[in-house]
Short mmCIF file of C-alpha atoms and ligand atoms in Angstrom, two decimals:
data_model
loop_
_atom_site.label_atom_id
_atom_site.label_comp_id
_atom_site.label_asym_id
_atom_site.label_seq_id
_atom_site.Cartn_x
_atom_site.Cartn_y
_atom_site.Cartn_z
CA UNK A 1 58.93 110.09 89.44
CA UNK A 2 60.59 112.15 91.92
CA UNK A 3 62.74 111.23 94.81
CA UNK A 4 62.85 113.32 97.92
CA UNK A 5 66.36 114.01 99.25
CA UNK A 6 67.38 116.45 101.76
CA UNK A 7 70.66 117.62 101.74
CA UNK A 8 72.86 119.09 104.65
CA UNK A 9 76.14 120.51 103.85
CA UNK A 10 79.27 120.55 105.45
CA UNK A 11 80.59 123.64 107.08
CA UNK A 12 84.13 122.19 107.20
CA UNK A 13 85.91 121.07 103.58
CA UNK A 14 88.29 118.70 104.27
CA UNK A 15 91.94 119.19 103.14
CA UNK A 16 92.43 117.19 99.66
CA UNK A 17 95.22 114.91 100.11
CA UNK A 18 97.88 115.27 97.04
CA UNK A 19 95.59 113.60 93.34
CA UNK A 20 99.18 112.19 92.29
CA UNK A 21 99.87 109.85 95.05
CA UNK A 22 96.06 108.39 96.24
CA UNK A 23 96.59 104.55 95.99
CA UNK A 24 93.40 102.75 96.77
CA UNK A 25 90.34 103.62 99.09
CA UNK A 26 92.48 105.92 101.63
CA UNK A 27 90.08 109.54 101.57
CA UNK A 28 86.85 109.87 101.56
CA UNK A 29 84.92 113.12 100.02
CA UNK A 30 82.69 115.44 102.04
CA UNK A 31 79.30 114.47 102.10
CA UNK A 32 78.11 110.95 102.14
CA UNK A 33 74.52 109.51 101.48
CA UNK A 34 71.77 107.48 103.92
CA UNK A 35 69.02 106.08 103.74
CA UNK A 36 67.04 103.93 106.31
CA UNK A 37 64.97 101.14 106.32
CA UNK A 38 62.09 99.81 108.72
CA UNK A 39 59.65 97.28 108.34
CA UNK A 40 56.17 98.48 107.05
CA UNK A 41 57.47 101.68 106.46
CA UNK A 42 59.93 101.11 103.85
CA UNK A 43 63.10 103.53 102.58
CA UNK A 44 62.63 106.59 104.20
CA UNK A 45 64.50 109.48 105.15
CA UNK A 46 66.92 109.69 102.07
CA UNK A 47 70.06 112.17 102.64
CA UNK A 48 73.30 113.52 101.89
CA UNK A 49 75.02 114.60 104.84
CA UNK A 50 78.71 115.23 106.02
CA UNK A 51 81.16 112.60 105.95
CA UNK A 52 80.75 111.36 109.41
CA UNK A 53 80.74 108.08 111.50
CA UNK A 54 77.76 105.90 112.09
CA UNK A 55 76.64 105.01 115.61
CA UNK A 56 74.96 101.33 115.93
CA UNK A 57 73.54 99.31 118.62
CA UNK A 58 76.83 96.44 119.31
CA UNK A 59 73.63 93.88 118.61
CA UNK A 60 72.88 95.18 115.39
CA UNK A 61 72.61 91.89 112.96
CA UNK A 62 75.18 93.21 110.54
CA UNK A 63 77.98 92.43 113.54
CA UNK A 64 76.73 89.22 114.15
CA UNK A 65 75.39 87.14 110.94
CA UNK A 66 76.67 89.17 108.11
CA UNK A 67 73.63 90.33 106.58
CA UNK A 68 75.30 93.01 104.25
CA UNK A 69 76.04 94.21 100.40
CA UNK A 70 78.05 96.61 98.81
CA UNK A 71 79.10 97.49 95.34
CA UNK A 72 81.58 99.10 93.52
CA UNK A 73 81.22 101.63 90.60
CA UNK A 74 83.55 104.45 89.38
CA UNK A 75 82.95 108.59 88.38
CA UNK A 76 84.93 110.59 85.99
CA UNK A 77 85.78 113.84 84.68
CA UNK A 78 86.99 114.35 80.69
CA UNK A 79 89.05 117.26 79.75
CA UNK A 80 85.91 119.53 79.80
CA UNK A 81 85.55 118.77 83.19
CA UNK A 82 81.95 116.82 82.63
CA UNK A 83 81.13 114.61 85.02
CA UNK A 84 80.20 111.07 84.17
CA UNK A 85 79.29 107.27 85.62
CA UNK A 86 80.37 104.33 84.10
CA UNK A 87 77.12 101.73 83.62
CA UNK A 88 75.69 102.65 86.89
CA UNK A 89 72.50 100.69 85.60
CA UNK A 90 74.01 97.46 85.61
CA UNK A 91 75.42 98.32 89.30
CA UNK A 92 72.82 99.04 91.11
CA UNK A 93 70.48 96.28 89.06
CA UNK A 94 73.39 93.69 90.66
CA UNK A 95 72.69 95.15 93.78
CA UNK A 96 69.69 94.09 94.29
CA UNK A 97 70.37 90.46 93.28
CA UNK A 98 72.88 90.60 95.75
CA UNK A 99 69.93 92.19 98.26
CA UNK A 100 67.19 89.51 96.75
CA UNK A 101 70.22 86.77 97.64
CA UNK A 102 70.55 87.93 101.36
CA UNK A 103 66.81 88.42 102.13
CA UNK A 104 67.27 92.07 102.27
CA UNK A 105 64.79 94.47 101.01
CA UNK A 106 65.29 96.03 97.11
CA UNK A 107 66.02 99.23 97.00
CA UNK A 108 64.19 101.61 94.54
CA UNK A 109 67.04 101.90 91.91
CA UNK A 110 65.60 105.19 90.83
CA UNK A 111 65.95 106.65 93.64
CA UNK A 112 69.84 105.14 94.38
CA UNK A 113 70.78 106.78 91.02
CA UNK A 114 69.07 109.95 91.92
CA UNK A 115 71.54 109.65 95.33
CA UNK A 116 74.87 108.85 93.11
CA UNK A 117 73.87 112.09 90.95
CA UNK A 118 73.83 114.58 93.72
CA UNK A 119 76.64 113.11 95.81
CA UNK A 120 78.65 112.92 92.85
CA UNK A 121 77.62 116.20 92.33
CA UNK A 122 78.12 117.72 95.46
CA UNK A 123 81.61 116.70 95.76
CA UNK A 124 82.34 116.68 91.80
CA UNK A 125 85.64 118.74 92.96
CA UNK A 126 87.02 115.13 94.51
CA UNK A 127 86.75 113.83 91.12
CA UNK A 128 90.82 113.25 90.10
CA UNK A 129 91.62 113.41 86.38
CA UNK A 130 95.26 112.49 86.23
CA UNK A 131 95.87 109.69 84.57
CA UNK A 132 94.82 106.31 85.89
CA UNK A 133 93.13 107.99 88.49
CA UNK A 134 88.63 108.08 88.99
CA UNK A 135 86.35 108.26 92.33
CA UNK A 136 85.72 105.33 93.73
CA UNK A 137 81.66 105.27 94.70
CA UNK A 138 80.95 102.36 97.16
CA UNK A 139 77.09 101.35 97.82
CA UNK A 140 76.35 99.44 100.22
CA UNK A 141 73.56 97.82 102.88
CA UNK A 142 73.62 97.02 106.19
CA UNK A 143 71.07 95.57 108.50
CA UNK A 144 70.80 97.25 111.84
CA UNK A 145 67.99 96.06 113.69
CA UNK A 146 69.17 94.99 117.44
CA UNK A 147 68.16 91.29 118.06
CA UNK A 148 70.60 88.23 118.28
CA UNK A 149 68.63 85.53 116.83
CA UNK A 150 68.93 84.64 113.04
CA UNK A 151 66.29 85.75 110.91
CA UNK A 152 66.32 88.83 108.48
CA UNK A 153 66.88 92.56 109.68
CA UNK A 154 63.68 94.23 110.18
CA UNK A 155 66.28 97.48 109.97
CA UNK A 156 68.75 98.63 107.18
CA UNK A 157 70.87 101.91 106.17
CA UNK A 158 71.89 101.74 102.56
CA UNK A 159 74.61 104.41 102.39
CA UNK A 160 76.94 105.77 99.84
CA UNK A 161 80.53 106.97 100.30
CA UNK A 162 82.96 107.94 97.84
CA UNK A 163 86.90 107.95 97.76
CA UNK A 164 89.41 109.51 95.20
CA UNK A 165 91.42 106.69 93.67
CA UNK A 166 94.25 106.12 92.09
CA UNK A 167 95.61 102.26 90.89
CA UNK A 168 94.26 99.60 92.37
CA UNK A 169 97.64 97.17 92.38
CA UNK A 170 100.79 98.82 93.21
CA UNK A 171 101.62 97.42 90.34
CA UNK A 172 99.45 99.76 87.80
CA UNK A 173 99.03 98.26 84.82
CA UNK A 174 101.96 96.44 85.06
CA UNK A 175 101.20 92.36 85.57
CA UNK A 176 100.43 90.86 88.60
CA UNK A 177 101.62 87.37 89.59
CA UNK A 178 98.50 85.25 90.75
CA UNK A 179 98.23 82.06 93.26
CA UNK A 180 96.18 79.52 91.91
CA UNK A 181 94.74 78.07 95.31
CA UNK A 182 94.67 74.22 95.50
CA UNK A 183 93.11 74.11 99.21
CA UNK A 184 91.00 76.54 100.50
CA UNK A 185 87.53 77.35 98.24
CA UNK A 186 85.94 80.75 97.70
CA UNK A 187 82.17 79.57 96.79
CA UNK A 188 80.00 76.73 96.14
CA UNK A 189 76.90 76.09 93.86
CA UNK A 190 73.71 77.29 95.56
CA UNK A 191 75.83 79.79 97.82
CA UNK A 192 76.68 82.98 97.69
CA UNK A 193 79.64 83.37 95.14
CA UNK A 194 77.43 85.57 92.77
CA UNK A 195 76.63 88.12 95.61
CA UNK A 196 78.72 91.49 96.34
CA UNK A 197 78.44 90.02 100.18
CA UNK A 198 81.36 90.77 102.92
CA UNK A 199 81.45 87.18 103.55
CA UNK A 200 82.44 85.79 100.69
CA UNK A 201 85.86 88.48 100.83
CA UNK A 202 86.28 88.02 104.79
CA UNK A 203 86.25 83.81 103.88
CA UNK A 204 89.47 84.54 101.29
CA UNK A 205 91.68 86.40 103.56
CA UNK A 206 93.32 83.29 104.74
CA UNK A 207 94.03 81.86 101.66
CA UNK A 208 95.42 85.45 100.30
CA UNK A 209 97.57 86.66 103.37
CA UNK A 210 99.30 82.79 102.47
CA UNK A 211 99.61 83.71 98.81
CA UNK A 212 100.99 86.93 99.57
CA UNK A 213 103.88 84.95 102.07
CA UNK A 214 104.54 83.55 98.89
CA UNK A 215 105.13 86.42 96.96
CA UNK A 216 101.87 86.64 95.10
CA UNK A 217 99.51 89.99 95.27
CA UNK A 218 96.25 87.53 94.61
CA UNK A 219 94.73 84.33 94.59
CA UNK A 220 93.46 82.14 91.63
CA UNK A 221 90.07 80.28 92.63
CA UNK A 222 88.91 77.05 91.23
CA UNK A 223 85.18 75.40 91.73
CA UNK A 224 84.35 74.43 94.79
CA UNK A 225 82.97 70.85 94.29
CA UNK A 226 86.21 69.76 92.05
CA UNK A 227 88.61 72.36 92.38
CA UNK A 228 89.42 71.91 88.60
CA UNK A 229 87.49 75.11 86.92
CA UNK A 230 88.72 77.90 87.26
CA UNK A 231 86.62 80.65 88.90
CA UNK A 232 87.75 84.62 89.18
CA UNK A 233 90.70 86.15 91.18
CA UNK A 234 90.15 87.94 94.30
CA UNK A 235 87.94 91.01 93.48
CA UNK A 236 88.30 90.44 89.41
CA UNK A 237 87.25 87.90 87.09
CA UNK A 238 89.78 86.26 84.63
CA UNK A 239 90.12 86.11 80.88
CA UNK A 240 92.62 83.72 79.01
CA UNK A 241 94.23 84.13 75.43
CA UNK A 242 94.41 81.13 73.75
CA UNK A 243 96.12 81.26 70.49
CA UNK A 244 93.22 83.01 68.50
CA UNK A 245 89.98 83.24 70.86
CA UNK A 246 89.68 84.50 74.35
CA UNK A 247 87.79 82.28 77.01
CA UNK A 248 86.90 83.38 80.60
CA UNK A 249 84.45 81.35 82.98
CA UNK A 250 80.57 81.31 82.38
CA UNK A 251 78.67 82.90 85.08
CA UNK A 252 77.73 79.20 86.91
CA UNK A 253 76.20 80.82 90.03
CA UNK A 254 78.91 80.81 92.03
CA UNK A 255 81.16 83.88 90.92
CA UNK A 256 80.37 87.57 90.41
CA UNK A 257 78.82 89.02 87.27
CA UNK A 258 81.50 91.11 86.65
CA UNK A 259 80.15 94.88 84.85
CA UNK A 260 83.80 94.85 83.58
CA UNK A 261 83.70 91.30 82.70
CA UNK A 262 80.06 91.86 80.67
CA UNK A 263 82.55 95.31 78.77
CA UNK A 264 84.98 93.59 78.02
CA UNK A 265 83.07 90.44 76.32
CA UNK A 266 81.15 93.42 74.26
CA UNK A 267 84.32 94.79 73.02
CA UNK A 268 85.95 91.10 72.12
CA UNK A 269 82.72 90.81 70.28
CA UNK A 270 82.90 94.36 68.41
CA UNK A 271 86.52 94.01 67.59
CA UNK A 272 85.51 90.28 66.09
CA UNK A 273 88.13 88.52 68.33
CA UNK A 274 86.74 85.21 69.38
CA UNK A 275 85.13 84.72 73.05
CA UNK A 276 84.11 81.89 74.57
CA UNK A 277 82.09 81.90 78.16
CA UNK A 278 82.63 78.11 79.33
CA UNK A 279 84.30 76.23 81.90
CA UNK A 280 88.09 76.19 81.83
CA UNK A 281 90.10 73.38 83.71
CA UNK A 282 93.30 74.28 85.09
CA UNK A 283 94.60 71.33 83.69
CA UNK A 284 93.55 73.10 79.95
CA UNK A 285 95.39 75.83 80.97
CA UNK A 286 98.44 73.84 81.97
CA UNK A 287 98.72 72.10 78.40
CA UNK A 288 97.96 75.37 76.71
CA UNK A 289 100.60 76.59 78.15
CA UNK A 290 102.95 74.07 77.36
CA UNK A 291 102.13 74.22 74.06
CA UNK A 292 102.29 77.89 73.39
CA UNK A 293 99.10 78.65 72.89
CA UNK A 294 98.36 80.14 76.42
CA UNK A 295 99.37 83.55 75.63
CA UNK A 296 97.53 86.04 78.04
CA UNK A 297 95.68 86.37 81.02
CA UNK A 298 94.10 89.12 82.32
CA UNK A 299 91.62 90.09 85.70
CA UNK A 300 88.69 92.50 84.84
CA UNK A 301 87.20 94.09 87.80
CA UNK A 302 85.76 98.12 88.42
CA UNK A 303 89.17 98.88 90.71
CA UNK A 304 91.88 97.59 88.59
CA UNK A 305 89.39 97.84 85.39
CA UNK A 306 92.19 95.58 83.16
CA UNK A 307 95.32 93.42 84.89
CA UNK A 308 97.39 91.46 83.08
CA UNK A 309 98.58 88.33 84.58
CA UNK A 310 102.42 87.84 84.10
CA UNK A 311 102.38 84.67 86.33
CA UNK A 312 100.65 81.69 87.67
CA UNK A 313 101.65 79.65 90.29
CA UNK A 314 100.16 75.95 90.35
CA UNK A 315 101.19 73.48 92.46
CA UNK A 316 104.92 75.06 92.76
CA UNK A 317 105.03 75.23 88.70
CA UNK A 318 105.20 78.61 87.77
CA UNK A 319 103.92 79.35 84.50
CA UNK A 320 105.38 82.83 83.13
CA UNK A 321 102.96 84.28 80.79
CA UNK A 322 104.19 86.87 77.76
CA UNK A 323 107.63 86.81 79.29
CA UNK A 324 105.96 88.66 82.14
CA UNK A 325 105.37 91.18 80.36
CA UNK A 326 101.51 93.29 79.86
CA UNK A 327 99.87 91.57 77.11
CA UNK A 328 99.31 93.57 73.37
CA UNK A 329 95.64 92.39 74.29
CA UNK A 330 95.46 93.30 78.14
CA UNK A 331 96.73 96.90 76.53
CA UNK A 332 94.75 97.45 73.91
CA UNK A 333 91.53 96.83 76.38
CA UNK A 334 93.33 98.74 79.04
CA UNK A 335 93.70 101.66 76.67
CA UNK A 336 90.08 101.82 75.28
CA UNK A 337 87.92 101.09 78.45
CA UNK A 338 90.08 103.87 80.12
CA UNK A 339 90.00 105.91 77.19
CA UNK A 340 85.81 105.62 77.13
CA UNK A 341 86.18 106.23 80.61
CA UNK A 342 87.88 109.44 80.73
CA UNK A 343 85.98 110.43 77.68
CA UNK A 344 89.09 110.64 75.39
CA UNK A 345 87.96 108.14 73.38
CA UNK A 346 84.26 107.57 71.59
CA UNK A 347 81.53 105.13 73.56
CA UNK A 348 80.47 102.93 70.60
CA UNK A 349 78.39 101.04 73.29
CA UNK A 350 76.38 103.54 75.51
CA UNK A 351 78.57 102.83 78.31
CA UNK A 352 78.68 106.61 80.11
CA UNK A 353 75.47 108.40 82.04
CA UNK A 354 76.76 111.92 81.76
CA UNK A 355 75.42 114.02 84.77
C1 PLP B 1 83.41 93.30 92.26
C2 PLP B 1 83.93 91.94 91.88
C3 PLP B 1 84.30 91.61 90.56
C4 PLP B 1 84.36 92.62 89.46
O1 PLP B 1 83.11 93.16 89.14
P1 PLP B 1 83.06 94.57 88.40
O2 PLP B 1 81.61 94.84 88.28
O3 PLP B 1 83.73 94.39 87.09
O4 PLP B 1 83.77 95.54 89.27
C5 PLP B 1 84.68 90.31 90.30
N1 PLP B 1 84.71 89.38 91.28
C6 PLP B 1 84.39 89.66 92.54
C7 PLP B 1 84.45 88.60 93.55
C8 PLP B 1 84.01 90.97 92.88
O5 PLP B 1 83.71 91.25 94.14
#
């Protein structure tokens, strides 16, 4: 199959801002991609344009009832300067869950990777290669139609737009000290916790602008119904070493199915290091720690890809984890999803789509 998609180029570059100092989701490349969506016809009208603002109707139903979906995915260039995409499969096949959880239309997946190709393409010279650094691709859906009234979007744009990147925390690689939120909840059973939605990120600010009062750069979430399980961490989800195996949360519906999370379980699994997917209590973690046998924790999310935990704060007790120190684990996953990544190290598992 073929996809149809026209392409307009900029006349004006922009000015690259300086690859050593990018932090997180500041530029934007050249050229972005759309595609629109009407009722009976379908997707039509695929393109890669300029960078450029989007005009909408102020009733459009994104605005109003939140119909929207993005994702997150990263591109990189070895030391040969090809061009690759880390498991864009698995991205754009969660994007349409997320689209089948919010009543919006799929989106022909062949035809999204055929987009992410050529706009990766097209701007391949935003692609950073110092160290710790990737582009940034962000999918995502609106729904445009203009009608107040709740009921799905007869109307949608699903564009691309990419941004040169550098670390996600200020931090680096260096731990993170994590809130573990006793009041406010992120997502319930039967909701939508395991959808890339705005909602569910616009529902945690509260709870993380308190956390970050505090002192802490994220917030721990437990379960909704008990607030005893632990759940993921803001945009990541969580991993715990306990003495010899490694347990992180079973996908129960209501958090994300991390593509990080699913790498990282693979390469427990290769390295024949113990994983468990299961629920965790907080209280478990609380007695592991006091007995020494809580001895890592670590987010895993496309941004950050690996961050160790150096603290947890529950209920005023602070539990200091590897002296606050990165984890020989946290490292040694750091080093060789990065190192896949960037193509200085082999891909036992398929991971990269070279363009
Ligand atoms: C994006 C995201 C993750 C991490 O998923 P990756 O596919 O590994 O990037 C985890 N939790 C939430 C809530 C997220 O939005």
């Amino acid at each position: 199959m073929s996809y149809s998609i026209s392409i307009e180029r900029t006349s004006a570059l922009k000015q690259k801002p300086d690859f050593s100092q990018l932090g997180f989701g500041k530029y934007f490349t050249d050229h972005m991609f759309i595609v629109e969506y009407d009722d009976g016809e379908g997707w039509h009208d695929a393109r890669i344009v300029p960078y450029q603002p989007i005009s909408l109707d102020p009733a459009a139903k994104v605005f109003h009832y939140g119909q929207t979906v993005f994702e997150g995915m990263k591109a990189y260039k070895d030391a040969e300067g090809k061009v690759a995409l880390f498991r864009p499969f698995k991205n754009l096949q969660r994007l349409n869950r997320s689209n089948d959880r919010l009543s919006i239309p799929a989106i022909d997946e062949g035809l999204a990777l055929e987009a992410l190709k050529q706009l990766v393409t097209i701007d391949e010279s935003w692609i950073p290669t110092e160290e710790g650094t990737s582009l940034y691709i962000r999918p995502f859906v609106i729904s445009t139609q203009a009608a107040l009234g709740v009921s799905p979007s007869e109307k949608y744009l699903f564009m691309i737009i990419m941004s040169p990147v550098g670390a996600y925390y200020r931090e680096g690689i260096n731990p993170v000290s994590i809130y573990v939120e006793p009041q406010y909840v992120r997502a319930v059973p039967g909701g939508v916790g395991n959808a890339k939605t705005g909602g569910n990120y616009a529902s945690g600010l509260k709870a993380q602008e308190e956390a970050s009062d505090k002192g802490y750069s994220q917030v721990l979430w437990l379960d909704g119904v008990h607030r005893k399980y632990i759940e993921e961490v803001g945009s990541m989800n969580v991993f715990f070493k306990l003495a010899d195996k490694v347990v992180t949360p079973a996908l129960s519906g209501s958090i994300l199915d991390g593509v990080t999370r699913d790498s990282v379980i693979q390469l427990l699994k290769y390295w024949n290091i113990e994983v468990e997917e299961r629920a965790i209590s907080i209280d478990e973690l609380v007695e592991a720690y006091r007995n020494g046998t809580l001895e890592e924790a670590f987010g895993t999310g496309t941004a950050a890809v690996i961050s160790p935990v150096g603290e947890l704060n529950w209920q005023g007790e602070r539990l200091i984890l590897n002296g606050g120190q990165t984890g020989p684990l946290a490292a040694k996953l750091y080093g060789f999803v990065t190192g896949v990544q960037r193509g200085a190290v082999e891909d036992p598992f398929g991971w990269l789509l070279k363009l």
